[in-house]
Tab-separated table of C-alpha atoms and ligand atoms in Angstrom:
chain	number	residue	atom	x	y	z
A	1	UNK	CA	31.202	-41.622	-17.300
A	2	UNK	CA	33.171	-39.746	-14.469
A	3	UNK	CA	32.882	-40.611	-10.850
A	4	UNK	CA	30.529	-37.545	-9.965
A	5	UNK	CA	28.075	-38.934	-12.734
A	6	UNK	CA	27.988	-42.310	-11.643
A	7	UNK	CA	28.013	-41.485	-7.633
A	8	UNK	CA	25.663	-38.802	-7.471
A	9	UNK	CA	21.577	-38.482	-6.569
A	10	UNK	CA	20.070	-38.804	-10.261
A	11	UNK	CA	17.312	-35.925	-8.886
A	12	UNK	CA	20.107	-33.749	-8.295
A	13	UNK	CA	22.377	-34.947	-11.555
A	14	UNK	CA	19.117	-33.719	-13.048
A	15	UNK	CA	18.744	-29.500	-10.877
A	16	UNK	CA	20.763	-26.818	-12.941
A	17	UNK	CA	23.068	-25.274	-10.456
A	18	UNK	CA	21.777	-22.145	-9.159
A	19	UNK	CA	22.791	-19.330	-10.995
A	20	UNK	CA	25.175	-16.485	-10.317
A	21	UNK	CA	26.056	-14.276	-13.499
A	22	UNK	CA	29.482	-12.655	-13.919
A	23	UNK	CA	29.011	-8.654	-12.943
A	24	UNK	CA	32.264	-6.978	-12.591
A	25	UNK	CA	32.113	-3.741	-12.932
A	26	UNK	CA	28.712	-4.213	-14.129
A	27	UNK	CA	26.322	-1.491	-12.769
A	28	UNK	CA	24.651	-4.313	-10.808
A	29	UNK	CA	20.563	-4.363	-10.342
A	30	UNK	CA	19.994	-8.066	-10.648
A	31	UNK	CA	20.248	-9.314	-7.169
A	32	UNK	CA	18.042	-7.135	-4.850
A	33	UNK	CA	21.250	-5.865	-3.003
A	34	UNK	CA	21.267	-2.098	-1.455
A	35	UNK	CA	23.436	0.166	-3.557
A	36	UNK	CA	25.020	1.836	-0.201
A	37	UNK	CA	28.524	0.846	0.840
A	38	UNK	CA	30.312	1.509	4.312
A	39	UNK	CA	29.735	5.172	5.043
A	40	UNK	CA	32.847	6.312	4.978
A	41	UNK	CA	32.815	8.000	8.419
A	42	UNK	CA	32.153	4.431	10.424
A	43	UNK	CA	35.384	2.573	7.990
A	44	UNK	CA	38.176	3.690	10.707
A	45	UNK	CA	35.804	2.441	13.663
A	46	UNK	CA	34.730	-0.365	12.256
A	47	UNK	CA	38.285	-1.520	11.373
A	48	UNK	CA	38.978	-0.552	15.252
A	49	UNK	CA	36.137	-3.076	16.580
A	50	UNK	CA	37.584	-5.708	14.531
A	51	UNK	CA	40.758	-5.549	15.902
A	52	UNK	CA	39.953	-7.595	18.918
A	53	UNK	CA	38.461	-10.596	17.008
A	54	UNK	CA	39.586	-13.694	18.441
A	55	UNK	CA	39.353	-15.976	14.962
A	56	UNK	CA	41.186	-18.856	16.312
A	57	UNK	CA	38.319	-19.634	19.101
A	58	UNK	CA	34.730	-20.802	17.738
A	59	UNK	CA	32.470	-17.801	17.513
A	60	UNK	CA	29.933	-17.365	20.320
A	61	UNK	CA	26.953	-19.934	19.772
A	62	UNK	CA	24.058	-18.148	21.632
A	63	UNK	CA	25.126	-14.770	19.941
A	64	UNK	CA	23.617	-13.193	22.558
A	65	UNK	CA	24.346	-9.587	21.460
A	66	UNK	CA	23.700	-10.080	18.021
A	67	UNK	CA	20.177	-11.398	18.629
A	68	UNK	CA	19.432	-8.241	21.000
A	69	UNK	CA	20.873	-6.238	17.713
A	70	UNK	CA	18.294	-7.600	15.695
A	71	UNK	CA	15.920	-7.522	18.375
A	72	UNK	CA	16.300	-3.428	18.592
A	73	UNK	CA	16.785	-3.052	14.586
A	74	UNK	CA	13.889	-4.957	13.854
A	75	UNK	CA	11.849	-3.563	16.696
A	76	UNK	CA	11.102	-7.864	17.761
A	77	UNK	CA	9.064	-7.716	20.730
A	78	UNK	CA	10.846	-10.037	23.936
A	79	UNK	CA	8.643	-12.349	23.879
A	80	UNK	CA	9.016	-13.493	20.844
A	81	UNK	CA	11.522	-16.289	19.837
A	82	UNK	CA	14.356	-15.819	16.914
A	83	UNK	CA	16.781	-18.349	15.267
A	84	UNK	CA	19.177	-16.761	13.414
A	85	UNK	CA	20.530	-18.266	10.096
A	86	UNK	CA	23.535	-18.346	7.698
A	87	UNK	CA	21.416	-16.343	5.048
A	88	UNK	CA	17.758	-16.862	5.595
A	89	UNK	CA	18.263	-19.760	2.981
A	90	UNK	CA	19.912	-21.218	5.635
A	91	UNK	CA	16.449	-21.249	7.585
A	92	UNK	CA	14.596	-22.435	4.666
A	93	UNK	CA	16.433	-25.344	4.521
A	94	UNK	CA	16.416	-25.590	8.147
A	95	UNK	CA	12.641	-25.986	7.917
A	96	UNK	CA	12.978	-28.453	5.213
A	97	UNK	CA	15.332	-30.633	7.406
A	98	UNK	CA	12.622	-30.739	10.143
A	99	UNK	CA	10.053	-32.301	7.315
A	100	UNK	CA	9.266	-35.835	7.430
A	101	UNK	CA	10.463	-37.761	4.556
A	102	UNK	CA	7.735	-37.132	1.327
A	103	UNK	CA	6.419	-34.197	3.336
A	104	UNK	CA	4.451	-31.722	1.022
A	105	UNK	CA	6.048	-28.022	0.868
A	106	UNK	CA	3.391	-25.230	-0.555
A	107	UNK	CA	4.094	-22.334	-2.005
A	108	UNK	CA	2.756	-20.293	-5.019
A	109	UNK	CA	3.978	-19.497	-8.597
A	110	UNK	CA	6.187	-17.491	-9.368
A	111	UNK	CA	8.174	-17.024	-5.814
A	112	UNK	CA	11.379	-17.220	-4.561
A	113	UNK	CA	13.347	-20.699	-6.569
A	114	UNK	CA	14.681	-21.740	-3.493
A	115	UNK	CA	11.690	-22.742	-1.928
A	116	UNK	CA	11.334	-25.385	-4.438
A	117	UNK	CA	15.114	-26.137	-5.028
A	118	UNK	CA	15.492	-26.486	-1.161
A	119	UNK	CA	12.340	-29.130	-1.144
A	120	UNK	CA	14.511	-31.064	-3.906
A	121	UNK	CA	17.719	-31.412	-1.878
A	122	UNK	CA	15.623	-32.128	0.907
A	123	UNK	CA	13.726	-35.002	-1.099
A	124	UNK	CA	10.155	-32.953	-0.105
A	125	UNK	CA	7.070	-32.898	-2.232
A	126	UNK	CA	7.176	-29.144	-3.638
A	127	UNK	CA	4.048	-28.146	-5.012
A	128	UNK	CA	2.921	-24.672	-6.039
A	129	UNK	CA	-0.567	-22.749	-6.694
A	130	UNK	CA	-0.666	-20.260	-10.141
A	131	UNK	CA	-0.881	-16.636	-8.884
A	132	UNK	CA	-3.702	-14.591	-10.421
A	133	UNK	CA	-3.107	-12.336	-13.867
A	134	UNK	CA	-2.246	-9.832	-11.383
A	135	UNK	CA	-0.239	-11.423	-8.826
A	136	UNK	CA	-2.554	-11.879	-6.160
A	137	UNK	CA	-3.163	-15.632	-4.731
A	138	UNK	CA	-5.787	-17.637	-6.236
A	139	UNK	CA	-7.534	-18.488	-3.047
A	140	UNK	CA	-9.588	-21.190	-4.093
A	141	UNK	CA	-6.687	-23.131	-5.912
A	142	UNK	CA	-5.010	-22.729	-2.698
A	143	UNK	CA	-7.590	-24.061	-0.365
A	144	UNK	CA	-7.617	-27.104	-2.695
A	145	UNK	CA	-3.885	-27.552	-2.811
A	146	UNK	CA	-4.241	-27.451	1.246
A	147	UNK	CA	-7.141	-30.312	1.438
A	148	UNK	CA	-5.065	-32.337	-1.229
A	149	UNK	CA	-1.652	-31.921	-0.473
A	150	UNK	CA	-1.644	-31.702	3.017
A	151	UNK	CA	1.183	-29.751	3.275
A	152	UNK	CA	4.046	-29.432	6.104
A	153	UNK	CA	5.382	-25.813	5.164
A	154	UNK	CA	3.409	-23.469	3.271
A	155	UNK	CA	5.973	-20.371	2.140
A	156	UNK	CA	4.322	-17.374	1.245
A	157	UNK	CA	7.126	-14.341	0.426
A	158	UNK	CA	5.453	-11.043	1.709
A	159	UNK	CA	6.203	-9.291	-0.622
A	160	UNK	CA	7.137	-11.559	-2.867
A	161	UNK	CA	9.783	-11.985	-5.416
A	162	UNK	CA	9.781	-11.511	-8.355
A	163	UNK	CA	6.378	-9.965	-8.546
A	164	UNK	CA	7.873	-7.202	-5.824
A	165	UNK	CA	3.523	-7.015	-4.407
A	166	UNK	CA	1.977	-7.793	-0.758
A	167	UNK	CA	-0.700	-10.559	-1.312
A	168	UNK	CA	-4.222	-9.312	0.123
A	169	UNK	CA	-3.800	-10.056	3.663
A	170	UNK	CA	-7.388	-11.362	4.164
A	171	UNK	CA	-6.216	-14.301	2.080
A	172	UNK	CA	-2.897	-15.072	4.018
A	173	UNK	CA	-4.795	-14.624	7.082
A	174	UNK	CA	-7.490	-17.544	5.746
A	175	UNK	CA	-4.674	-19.792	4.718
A	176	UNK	CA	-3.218	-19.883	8.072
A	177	UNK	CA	-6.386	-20.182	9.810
A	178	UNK	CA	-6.835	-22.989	7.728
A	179	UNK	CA	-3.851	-25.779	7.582
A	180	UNK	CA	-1.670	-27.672	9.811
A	181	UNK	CA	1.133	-26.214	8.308
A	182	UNK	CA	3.671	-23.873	9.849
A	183	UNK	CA	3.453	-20.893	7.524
A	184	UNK	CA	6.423	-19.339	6.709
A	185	UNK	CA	6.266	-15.609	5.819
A	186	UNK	CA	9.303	-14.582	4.246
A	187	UNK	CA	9.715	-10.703	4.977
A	188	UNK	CA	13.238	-10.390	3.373
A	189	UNK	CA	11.883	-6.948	1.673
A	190	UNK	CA	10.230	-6.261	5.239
A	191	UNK	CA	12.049	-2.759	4.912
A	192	UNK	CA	10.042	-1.654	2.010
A	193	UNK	CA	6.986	-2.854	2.530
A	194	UNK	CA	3.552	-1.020	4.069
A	195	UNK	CA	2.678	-4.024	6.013
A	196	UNK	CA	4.160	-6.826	8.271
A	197	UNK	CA	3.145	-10.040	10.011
A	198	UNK	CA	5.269	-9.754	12.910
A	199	UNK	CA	2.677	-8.677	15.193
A	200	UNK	CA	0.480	-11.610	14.205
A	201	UNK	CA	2.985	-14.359	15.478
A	202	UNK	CA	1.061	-13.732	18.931
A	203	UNK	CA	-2.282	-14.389	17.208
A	204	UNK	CA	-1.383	-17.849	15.376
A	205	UNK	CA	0.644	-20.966	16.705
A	206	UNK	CA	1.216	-21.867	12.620
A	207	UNK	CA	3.039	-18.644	11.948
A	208	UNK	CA	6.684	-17.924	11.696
A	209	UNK	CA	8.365	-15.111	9.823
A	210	UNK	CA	11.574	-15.000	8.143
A	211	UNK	CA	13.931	-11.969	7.341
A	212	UNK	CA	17.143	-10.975	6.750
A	213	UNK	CA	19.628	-8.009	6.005
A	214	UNK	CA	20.417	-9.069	2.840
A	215	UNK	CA	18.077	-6.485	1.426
A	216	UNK	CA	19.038	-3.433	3.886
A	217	UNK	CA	22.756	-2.827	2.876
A	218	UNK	CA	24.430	-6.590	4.185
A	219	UNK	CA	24.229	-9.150	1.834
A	220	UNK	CA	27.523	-10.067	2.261
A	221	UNK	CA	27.310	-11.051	6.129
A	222	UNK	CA	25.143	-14.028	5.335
A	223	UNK	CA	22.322	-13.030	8.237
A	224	UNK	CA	19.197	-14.419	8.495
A	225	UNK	CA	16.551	-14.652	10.891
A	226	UNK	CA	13.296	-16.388	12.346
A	227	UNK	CA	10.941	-15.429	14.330
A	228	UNK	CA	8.191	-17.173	16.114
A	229	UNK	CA	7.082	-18.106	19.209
A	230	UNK	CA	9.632	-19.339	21.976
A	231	UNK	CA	8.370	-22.858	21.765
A	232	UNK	CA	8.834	-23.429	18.241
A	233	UNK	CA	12.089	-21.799	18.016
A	234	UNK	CA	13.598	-23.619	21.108
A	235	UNK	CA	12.414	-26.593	18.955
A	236	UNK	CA	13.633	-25.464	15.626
A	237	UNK	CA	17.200	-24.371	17.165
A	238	UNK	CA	17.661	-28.316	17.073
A	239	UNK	CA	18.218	-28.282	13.383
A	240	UNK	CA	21.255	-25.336	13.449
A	241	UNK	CA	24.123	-26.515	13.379
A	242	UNK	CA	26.450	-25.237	16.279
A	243	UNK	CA	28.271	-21.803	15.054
A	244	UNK	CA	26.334	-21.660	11.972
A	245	UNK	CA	27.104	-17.455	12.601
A	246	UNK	CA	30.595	-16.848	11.976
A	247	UNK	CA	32.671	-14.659	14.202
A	248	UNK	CA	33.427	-11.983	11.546
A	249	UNK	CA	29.301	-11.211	10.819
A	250	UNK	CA	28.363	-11.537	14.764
A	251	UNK	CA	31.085	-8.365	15.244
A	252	UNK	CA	30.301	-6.917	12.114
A	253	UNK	CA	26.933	-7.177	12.903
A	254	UNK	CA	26.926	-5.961	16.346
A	255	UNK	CA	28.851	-2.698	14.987
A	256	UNK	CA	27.226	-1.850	12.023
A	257	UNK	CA	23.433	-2.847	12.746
A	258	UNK	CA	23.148	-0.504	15.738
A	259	UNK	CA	23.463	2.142	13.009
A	260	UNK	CA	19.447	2.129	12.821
A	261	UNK	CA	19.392	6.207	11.139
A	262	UNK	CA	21.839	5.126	8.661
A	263	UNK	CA	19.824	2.322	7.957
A	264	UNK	CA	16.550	3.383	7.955
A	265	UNK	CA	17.765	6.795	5.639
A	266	UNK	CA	19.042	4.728	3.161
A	267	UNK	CA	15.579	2.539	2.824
A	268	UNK	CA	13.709	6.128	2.382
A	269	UNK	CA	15.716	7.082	-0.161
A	270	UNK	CA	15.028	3.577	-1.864
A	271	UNK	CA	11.589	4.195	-1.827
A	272	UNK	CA	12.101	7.517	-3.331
A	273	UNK	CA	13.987	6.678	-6.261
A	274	UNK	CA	11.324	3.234	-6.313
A	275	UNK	CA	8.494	6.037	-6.904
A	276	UNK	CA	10.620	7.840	-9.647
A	277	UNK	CA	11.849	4.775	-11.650
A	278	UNK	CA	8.679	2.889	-11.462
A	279	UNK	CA	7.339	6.393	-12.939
A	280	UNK	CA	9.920	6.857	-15.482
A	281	UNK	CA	9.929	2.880	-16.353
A	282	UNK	CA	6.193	3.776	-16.644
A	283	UNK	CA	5.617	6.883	-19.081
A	284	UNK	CA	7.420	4.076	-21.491
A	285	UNK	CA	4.367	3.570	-23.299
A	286	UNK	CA	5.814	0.060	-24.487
A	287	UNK	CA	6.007	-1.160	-20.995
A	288	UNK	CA	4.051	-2.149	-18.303
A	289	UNK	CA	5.156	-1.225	-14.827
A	290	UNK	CA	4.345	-3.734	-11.721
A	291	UNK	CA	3.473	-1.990	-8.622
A	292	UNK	CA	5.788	-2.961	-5.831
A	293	UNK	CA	6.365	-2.956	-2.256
A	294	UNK	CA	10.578	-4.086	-2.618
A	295	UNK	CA	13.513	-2.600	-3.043
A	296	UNK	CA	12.796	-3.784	-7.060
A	297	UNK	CA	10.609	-3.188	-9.895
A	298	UNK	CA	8.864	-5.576	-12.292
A	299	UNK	CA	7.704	-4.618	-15.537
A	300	UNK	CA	6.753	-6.106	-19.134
A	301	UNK	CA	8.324	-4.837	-21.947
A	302	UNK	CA	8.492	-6.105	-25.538
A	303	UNK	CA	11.257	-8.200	-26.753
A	304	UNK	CA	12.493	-8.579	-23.207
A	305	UNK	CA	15.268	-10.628	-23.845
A	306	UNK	CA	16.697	-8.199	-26.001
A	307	UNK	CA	16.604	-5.377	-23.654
A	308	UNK	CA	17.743	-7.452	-21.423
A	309	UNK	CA	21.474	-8.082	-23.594
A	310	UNK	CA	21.318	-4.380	-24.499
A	311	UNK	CA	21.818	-3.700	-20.483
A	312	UNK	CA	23.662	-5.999	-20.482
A	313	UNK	CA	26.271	-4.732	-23.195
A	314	UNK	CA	25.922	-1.909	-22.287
A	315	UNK	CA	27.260	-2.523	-18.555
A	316	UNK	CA	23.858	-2.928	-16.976
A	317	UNK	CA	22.844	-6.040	-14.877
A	318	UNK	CA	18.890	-6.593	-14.412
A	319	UNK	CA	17.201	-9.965	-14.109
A	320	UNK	CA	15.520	-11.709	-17.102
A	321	UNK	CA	12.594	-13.625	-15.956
A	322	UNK	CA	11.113	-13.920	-19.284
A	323	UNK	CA	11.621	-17.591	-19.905
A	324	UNK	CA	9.405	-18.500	-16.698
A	325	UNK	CA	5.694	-19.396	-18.077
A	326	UNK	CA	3.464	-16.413	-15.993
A	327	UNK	CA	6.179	-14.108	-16.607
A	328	UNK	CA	6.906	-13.841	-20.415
A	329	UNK	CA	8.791	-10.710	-21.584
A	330	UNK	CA	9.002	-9.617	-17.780
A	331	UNK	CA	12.161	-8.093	-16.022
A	332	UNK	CA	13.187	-7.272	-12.986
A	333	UNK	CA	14.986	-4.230	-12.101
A	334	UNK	CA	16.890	-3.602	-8.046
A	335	UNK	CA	16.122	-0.332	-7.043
A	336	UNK	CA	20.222	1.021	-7.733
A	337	UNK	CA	21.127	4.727	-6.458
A	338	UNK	CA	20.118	7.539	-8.637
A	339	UNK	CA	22.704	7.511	-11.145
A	340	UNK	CA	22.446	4.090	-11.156
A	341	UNK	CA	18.838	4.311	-12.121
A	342	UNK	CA	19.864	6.978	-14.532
A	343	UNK	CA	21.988	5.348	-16.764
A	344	UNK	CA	19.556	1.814	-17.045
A	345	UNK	CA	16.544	4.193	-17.916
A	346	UNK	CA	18.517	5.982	-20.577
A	347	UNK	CA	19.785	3.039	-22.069
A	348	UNK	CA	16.264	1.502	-21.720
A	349	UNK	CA	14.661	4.912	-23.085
A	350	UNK	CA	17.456	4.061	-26.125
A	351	UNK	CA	16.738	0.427	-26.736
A	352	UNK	CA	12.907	1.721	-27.754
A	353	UNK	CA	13.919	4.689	-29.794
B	401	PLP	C1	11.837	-13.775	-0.782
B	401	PLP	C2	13.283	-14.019	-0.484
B	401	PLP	N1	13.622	-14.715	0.616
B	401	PLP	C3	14.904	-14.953	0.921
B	401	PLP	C4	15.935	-14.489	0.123
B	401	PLP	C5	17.351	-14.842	0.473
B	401	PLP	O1	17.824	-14.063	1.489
B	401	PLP	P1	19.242	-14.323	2.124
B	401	PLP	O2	20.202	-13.467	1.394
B	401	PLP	O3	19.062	-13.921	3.559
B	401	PLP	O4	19.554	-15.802	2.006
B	401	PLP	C6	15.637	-13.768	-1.026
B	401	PLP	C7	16.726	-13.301	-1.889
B	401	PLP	O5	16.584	-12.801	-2.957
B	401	PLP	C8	14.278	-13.532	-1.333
B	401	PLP	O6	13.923	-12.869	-2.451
């Protein structure tokens, strides 16, 4: 028995390490990321603003300009409060930390793993409600997981992942009206989506919202944020620990997030090749196609595990969710550029010839 074995948290000897799957040179639509790199045009000025990093002093810890970045990108009205994280997993572990021991978390099934592997580092009582056949909550099954559970957190991804849907607002709207919990939206597809919460923060003392710009072209800065009112994020900024946003993504940031057209252009042309793959996954008569509100698409298809090492083989990285219970034979597919998209429905179009 080595050390580790014998030293360890048996609850944690017992998680399987989250996984990250080798994808070099892999045409890579597994992880939600945006297919964009670094126009080329803002490389030399970027480089520039770098220059004058000081990386031997701490980085700022209010990040004052970075939060009025986000504030402007994400159109976040002043009064509002935001807490920014290292990754908006960052945040949901935050909001574990500031759980009582045995606390219940809430969330429904499936969502986003971390919820639930967060609430197991965190020693938290995870629980989660079925979704519907198609996706939506199960209301009822919710209410009761409220009255018996009692939970601390409820997380509710909007849209969610995998299922890449909005949940019928009406219901959300119920759930917070309804529990002591703080309810935690997670908008990390916020940029894709039809509808948004963040007006509603005003409107409920429960509600917070989480987002990040992971999913808009800057995974690798690490950037999340939460929003809420002032009062629960002066509250919640107790929990961060000091410089949790390095000095290299606040100036990054700062630079590259002020490029709102650039942004904002490259989420419309997501949604435009999101209407043309979900349409060419679609008239696949062996599949079937979720609809979907992120910058990926779910679908069904026979022998998913398969297709999913043909990709694979073939240089094509998806995500194969068919071992999960709900979601047997069901993929998901990132929304790549359209060559990208190309070249997984040929080899998709192949696999069922
Ligand atoms: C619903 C949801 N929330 C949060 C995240 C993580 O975001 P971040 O990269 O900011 O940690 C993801 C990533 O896939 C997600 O799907």
């Amino acid at each position: 028995m080595s050390f580790i074995n014998n030293w360890l948290r048996p609850d944690i000897k017992a998680i399987n390490a989250y996984h990250v799957p080798l994808s070099d040179d892999m045409v890579k639509l597994d992880a939600m990321e945006s297919p964009f790199p670094l126009p080329d045009a803002l490389i030399g000025q970027y480089l520039a603003y770098l220059a004058d990093v000081q990386l031997n002093r701490y980085p700022s810890a209010s990040a004052n300009e970075l939060h009025q970045t986000l504030r402007e990108l994400m159109d976040i009205p002043d009064e509002f409060g935001v807490l920014l994280g290292n990754g908006s997993d960052d945040l949901i572990q935050l909001l574990a930390l500031a759980c009582d021991t045995g606390d219940a978390i809430l969330s429904v099934e499936p969502s986003f793993v971390m919820y639930g592997m967060i609430a197991k580092f965190t020693r938290l009582n995870y629980q989660s409600v079925a979704l519907t056949n198609d996706f939506e909550i199960d209301a009822d099954a919710m209410q009761r997981a409220i009255e018996t559970h009692n939970p601390k957190l409820i997380f509710i991804a909007y849209p969610n992942n995998p299922t890449g849907n909005t949940f019928d607002r009406t219901v959300i709207e119920t759930i917070i009206a309804s529990t002591n919990a703080l309810v935690v939206l997670d908008e990390a597809y916020y940029a894709y989506a039809d509808d948004s919460f963040l007006l509603d923060i005003n409107k409920y003392p429960n509600l917070v919202l989480l987002r990040t710009v992971s999913k808009i072209g800057f995974a690798g800065l690490r950037l999340g944020l939460l929003i809420g009112v002032q009062d629960t994020v002066t509250a919640l900024d107790k929990l961060r620990l000091p410089y949790n946003i390095n000095t290299l993504t606040q100036v990054s940031a700062n630079f590259l997030l002020k490029e709102k057209d650039e942004i904002s252009k490259n989420a419309q042309i997501i949604l435009k090749e999101r209407t043309e793959l979900s349409s060419m996954l679609g008239a696949i008569s062996s599949l079937q196609v979720y609809p979907s509100q992120a910058n990926f698409i779910l679908f069904k298809a026979p022998s998913a595990n398969l297709l999913f090492e043909f990709l694979k083989t073939n240089g094509v990285l998806i995500k194969d969710l068919s071992a999960a219970p709900v979601l047997t034979d069901c993929l998901r597919v990132t929304i790549g550029t359209q060559t990208q998209n190309q070249t997984f429905i040929n080899l998709v179009k192949r696999f069922y010839d």
